[in-house]
N, CA and C atoms as an extended XYZ file, in Angstrom:
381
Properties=species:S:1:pos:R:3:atomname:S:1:resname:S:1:resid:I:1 pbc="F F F"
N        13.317       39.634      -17.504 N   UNK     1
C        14.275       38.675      -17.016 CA  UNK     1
C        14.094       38.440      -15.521 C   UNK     1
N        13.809       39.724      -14.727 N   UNK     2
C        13.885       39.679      -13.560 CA  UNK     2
C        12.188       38.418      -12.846 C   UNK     2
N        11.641       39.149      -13.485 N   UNK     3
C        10.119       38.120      -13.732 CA  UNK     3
C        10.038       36.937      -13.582 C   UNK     3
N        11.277       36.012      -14.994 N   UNK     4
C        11.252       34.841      -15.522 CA  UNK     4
C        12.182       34.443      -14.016 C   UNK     4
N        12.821       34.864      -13.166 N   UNK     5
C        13.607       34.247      -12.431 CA  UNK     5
C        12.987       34.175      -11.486 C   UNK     5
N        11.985       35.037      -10.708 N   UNK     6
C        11.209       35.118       -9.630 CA  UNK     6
C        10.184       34.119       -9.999 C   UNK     6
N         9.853       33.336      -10.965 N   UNK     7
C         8.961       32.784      -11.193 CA  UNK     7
C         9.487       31.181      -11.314 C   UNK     7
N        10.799       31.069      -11.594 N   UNK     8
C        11.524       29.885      -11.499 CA  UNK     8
C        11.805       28.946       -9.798 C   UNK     8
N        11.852       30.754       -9.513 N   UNK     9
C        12.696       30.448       -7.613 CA  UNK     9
C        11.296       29.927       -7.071 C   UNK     9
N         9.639       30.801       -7.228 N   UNK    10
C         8.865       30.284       -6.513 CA  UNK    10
C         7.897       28.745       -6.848 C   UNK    10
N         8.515       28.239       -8.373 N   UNK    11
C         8.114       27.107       -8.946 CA  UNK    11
C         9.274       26.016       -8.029 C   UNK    11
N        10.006       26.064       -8.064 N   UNK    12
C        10.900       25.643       -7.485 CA  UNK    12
C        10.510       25.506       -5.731 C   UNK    12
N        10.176       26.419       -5.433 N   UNK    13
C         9.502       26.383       -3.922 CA  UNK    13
C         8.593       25.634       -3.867 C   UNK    13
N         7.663       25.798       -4.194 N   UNK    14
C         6.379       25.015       -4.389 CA  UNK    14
C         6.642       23.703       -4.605 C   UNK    14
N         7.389       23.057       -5.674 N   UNK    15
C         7.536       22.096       -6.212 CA  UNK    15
C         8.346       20.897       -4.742 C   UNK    15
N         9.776       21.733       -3.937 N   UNK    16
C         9.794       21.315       -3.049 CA  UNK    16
C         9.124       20.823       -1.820 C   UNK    16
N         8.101       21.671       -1.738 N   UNK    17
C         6.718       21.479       -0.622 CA  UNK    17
C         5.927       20.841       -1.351 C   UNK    17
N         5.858       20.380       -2.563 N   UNK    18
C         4.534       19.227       -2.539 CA  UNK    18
C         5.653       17.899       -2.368 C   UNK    18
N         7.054       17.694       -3.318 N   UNK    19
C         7.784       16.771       -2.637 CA  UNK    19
C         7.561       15.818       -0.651 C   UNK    19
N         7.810       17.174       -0.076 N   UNK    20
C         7.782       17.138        1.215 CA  UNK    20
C         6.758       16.742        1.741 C   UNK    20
N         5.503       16.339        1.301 N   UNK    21
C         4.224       16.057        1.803 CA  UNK    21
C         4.165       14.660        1.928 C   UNK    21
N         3.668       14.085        2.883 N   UNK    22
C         3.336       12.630        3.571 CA  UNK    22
C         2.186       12.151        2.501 C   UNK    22
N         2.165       11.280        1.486 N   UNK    23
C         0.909       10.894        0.805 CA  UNK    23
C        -0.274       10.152        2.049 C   UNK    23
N        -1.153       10.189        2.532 N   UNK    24
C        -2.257       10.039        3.059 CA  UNK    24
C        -3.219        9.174        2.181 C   UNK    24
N        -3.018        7.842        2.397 N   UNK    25
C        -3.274        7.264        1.528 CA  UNK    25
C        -4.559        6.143        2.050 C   UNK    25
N        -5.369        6.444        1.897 N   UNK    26
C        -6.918        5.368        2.274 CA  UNK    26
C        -7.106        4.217        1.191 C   UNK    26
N        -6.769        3.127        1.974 N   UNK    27
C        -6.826        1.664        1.763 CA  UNK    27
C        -8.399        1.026        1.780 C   UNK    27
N        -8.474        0.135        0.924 N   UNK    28
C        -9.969        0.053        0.906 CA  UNK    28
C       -10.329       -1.316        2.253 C   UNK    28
N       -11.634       -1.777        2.517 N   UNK    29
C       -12.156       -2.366        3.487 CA  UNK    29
C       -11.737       -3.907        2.986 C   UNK    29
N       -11.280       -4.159        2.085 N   UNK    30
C       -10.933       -5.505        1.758 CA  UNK    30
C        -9.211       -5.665        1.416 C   UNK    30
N        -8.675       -4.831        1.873 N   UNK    31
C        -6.927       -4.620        1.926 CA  UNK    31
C        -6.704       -5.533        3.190 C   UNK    31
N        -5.864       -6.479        3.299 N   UNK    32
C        -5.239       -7.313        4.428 CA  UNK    32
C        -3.579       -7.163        4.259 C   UNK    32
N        -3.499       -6.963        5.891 N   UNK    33
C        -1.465       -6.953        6.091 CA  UNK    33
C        -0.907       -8.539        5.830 C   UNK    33
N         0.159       -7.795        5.390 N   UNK    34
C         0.782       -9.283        4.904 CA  UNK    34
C         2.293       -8.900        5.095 C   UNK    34
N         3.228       -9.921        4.839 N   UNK    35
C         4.660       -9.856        4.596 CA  UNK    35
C         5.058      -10.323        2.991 C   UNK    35
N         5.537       -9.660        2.310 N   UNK    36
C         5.611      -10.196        0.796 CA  UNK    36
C         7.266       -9.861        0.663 C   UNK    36
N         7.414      -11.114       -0.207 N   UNK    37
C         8.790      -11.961       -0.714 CA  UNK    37
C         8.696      -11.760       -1.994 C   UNK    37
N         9.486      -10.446       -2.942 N   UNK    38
C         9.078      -10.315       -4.528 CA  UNK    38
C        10.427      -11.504       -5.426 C   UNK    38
N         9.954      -12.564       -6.100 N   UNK    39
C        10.550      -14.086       -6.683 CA  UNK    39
C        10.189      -12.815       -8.186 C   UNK    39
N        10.805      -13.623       -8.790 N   UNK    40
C        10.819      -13.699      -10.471 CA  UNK    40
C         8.994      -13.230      -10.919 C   UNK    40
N         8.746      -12.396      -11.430 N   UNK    41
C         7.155      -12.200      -11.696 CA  UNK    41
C         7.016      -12.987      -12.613 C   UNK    41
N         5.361      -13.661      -12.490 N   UNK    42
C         4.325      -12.797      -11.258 CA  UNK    42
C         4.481      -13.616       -9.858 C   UNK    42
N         5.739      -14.384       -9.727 N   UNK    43
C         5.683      -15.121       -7.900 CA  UNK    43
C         6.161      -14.407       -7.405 C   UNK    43
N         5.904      -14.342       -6.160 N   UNK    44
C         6.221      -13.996       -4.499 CA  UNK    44
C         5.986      -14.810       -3.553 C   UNK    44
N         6.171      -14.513       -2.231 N   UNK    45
C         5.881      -15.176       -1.476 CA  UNK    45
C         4.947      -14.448       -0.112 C   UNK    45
N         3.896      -14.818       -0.214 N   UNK    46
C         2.930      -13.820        0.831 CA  UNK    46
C         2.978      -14.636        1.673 C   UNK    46
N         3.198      -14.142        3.393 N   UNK    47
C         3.529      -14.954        4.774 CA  UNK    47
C         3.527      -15.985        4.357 C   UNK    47
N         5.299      -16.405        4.244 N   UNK    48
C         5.797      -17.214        3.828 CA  UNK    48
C         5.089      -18.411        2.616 C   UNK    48
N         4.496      -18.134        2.715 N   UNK    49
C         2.990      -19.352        1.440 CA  UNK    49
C         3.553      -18.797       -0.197 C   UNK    49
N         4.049      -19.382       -1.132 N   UNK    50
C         3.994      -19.284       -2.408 CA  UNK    50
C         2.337      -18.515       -2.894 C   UNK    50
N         2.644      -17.676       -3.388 N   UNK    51
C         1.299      -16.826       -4.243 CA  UNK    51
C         1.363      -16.460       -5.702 C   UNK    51
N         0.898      -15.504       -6.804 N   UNK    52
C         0.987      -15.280       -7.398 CA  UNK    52
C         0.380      -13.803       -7.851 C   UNK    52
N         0.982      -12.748       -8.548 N   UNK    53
C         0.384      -11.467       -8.722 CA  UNK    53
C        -0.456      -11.683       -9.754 C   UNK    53
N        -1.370      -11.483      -10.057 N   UNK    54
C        -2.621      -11.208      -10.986 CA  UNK    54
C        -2.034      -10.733      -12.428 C   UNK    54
N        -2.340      -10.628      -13.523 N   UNK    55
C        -2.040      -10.066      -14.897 CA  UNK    55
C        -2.773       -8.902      -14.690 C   UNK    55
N        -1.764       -7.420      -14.619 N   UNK    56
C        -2.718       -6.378      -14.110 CA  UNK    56
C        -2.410       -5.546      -12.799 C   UNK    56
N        -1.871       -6.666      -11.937 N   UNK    57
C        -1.713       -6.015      -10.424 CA  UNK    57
C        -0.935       -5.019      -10.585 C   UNK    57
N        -1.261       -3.795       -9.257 N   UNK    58
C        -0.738       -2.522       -9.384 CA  UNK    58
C         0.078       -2.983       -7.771 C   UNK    58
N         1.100       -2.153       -8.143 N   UNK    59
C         2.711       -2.112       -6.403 CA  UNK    59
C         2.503       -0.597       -6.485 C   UNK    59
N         2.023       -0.436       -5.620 N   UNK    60
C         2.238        1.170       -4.962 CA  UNK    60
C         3.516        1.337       -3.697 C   UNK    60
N         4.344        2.142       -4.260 N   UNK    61
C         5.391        2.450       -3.698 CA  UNK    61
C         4.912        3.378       -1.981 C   UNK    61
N         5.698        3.727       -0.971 N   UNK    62
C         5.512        4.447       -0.209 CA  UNK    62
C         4.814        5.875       -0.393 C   UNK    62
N         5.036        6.237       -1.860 N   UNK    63
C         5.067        7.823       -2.226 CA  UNK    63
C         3.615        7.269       -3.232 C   UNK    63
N         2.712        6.273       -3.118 N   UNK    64
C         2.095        6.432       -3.923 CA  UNK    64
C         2.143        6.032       -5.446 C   UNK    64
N         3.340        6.213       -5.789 N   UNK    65
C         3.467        5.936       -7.574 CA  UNK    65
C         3.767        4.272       -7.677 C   UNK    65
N         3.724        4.062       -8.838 N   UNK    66
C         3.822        2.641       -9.590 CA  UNK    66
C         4.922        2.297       -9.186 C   UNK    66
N         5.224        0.941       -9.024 N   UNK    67
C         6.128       -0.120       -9.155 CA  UNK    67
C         6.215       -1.037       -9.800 C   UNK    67
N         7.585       -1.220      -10.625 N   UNK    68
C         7.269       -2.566      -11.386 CA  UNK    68
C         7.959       -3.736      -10.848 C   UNK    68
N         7.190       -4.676      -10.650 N   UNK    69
C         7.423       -6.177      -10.057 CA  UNK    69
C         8.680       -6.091      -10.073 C   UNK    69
N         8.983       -6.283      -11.441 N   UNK    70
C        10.307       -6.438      -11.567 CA  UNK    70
C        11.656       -6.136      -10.624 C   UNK    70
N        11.525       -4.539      -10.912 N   UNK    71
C        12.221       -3.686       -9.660 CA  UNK    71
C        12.340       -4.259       -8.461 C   UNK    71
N        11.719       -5.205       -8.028 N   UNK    72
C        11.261       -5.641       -6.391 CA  UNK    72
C        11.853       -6.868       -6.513 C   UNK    72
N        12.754       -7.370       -7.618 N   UNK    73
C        13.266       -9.182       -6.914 CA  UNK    73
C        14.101       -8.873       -5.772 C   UNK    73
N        13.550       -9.721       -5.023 N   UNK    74
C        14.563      -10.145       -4.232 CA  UNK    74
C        14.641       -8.979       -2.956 C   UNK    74
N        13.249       -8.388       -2.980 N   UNK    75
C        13.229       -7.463       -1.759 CA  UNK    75
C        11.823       -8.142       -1.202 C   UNK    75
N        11.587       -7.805        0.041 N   UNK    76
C        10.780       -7.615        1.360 CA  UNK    76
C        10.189       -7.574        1.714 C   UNK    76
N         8.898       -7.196        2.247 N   UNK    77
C         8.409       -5.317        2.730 CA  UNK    77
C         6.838       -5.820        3.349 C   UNK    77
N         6.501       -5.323        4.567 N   UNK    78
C         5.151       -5.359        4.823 CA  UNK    78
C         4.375       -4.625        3.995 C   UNK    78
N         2.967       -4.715        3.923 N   UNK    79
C         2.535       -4.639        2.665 CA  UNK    79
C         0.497       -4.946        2.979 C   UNK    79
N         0.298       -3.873        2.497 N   UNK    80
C        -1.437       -3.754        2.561 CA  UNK    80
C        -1.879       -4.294        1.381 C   UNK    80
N        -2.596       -5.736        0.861 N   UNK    81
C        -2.930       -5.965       -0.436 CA  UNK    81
C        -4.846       -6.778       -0.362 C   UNK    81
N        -4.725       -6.465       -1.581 N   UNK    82
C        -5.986       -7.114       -1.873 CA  UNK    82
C        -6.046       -8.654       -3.347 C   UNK    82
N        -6.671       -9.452       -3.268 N   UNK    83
C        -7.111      -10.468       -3.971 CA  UNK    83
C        -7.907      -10.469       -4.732 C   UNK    83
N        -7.819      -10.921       -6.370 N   UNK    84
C        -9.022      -10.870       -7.196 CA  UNK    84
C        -9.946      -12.331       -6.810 C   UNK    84
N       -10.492      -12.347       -7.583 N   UNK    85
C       -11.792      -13.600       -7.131 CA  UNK    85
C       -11.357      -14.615       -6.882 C   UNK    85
N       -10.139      -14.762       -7.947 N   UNK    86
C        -9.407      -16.341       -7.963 CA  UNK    86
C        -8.535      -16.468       -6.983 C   UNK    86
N        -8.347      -15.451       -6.076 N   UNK    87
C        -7.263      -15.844       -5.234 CA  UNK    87
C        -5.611      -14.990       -5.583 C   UNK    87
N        -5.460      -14.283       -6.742 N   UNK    88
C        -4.328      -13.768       -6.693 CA  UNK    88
C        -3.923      -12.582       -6.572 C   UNK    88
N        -3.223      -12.154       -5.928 N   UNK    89
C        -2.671      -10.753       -5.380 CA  UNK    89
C        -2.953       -9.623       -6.409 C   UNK    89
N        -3.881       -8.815       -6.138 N   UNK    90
C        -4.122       -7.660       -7.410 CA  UNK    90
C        -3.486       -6.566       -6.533 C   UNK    90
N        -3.498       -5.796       -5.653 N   UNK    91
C        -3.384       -4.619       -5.970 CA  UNK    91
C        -2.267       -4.867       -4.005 C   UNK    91
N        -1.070       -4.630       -4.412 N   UNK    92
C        -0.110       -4.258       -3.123 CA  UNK    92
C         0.037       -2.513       -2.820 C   UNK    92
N         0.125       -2.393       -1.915 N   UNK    93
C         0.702       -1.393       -1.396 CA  UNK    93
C         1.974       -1.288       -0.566 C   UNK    93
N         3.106       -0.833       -0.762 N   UNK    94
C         4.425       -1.359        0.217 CA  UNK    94
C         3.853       -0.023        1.553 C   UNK    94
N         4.307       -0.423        2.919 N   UNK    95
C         3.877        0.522        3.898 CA  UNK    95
C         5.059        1.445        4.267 C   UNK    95
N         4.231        2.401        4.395 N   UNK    96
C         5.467        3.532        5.363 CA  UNK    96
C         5.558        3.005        6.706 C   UNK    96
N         6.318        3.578        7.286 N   UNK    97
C         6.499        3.326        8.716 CA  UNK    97
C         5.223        3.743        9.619 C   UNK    97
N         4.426        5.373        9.464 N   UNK    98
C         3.533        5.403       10.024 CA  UNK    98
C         2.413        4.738        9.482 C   UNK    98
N         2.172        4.026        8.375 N   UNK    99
C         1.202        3.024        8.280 CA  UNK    99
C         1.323        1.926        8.494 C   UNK    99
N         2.404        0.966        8.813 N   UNK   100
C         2.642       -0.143        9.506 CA  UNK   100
C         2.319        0.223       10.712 C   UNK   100
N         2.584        1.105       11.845 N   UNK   101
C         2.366        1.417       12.961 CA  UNK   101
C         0.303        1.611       13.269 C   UNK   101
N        -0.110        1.876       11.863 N   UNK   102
C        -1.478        1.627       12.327 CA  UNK   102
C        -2.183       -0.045       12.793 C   UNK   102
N        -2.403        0.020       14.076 N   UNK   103
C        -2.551       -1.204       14.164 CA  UNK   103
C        -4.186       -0.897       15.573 C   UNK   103
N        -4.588       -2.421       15.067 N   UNK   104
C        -4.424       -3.434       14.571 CA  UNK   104
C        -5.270       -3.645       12.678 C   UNK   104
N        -4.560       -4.353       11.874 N   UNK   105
C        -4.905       -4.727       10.634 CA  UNK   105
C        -4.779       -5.744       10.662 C   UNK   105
N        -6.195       -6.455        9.820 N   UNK   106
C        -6.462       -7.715        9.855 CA  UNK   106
C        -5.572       -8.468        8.583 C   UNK   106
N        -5.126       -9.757        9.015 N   UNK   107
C        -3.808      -10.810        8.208 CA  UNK   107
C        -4.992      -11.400        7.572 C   UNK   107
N        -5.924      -11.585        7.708 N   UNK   108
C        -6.515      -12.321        7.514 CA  UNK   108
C        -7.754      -12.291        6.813 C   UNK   108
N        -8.668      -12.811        6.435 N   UNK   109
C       -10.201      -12.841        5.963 CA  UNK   109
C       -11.160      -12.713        7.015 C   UNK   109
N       -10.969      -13.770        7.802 N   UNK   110
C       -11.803      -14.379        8.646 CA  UNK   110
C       -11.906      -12.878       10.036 C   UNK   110
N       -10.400      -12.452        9.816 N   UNK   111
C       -10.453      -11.148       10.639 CA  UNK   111
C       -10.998      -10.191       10.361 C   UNK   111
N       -11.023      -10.140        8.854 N   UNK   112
C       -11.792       -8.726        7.830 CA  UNK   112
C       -12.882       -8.775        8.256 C   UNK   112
N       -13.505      -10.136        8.198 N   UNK   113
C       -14.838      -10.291        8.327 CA  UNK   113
C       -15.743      -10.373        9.459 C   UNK   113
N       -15.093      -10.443       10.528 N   UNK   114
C       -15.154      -10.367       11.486 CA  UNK   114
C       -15.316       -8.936       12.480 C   UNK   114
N       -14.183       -8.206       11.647 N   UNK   115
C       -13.819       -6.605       12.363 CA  UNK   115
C       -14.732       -5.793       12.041 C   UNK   115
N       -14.632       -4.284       12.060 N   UNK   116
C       -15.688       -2.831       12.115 CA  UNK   116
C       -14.164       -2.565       11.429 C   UNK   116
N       -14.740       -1.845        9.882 N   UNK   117
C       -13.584       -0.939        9.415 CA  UNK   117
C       -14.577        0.702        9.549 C   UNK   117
N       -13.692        1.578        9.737 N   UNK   118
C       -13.829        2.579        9.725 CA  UNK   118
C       -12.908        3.288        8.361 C   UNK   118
N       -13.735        3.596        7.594 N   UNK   119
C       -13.017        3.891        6.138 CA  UNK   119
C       -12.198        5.026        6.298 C   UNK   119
N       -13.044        6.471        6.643 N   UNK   120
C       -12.409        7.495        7.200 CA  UNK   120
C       -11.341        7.459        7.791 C   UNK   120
N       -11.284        7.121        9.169 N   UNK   121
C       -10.375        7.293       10.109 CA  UNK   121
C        -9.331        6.052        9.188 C   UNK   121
N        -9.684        5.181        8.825 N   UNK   122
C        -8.414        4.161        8.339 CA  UNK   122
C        -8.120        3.062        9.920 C   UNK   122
N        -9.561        2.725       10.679 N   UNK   123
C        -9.097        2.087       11.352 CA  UNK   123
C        -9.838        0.973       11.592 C   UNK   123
N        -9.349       -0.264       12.009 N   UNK   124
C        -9.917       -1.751       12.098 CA  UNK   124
C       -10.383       -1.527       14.102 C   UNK   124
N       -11.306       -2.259       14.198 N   UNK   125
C       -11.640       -2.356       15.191 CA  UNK   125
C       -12.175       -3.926       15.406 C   UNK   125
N       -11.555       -4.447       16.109 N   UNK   126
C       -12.130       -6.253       16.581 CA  UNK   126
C       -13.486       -5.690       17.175 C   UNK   126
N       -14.110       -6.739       16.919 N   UNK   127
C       -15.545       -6.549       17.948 CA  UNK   127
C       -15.117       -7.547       19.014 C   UNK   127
């Protein structure tokens, strides 16, 4: 008995400290910042422009896990995303505070394409 409880208290410990951990999350070289407006799925509104989410697209929450569109009418949020071929929003990420604060991130294409990503470090560099 004494066992089964010492083994509860330090599952329980543990379980709190992986809670507590900052997800560290590496965005790929074709992710651009945006401002997104979640409308009725699959619309939104990406800097201010009418868009559309992809059949498929994944919303990664702050912590990493899934989001469903749904959940998100009528909310907000800066936001790291990428585009399938055709042009529509596949894969969002909503930002934490210390990843909004990484700056500068390119809004743009023409900036992507333009910049030095550093995959590692997670950082854009203008030339």
């Amino acid at each position: 008995m004494t066992r089964c409880a010492l083994a509860l208290i330090a599952a329980s410990v543990f379980a709190g400290a992986a809670d507590a951990q900052t997800v560290q999350r590496n965005f790929p070289a074709t992710a651009l910042r945006g401002e997104i407006a979640f409308g009725q799925p699959p619309a939104i509104k990406l800097n201010g422009e009418d868009a559309r989410l992809a059949p498929g697209s994944r919303i990664r929450a702050t912590n990493n896990l899934l989001q469903m569109s749904g959940a998100l009418v009528g909310q907000t949020a800066t936001v790291n995303y990428t585009l399938d071929p055709t042009g529509l929003v596949l894969d969002v990420w909503l930002l934490s505070d210390d990843e909004r604060a990484r700056q500068p991130w390119p809004r743009t294409l023409k900036d992507a394409q333009s910049w030095r990503f550093d995959p590692v470090a997670q950082i854009w560099t203008p030339r």
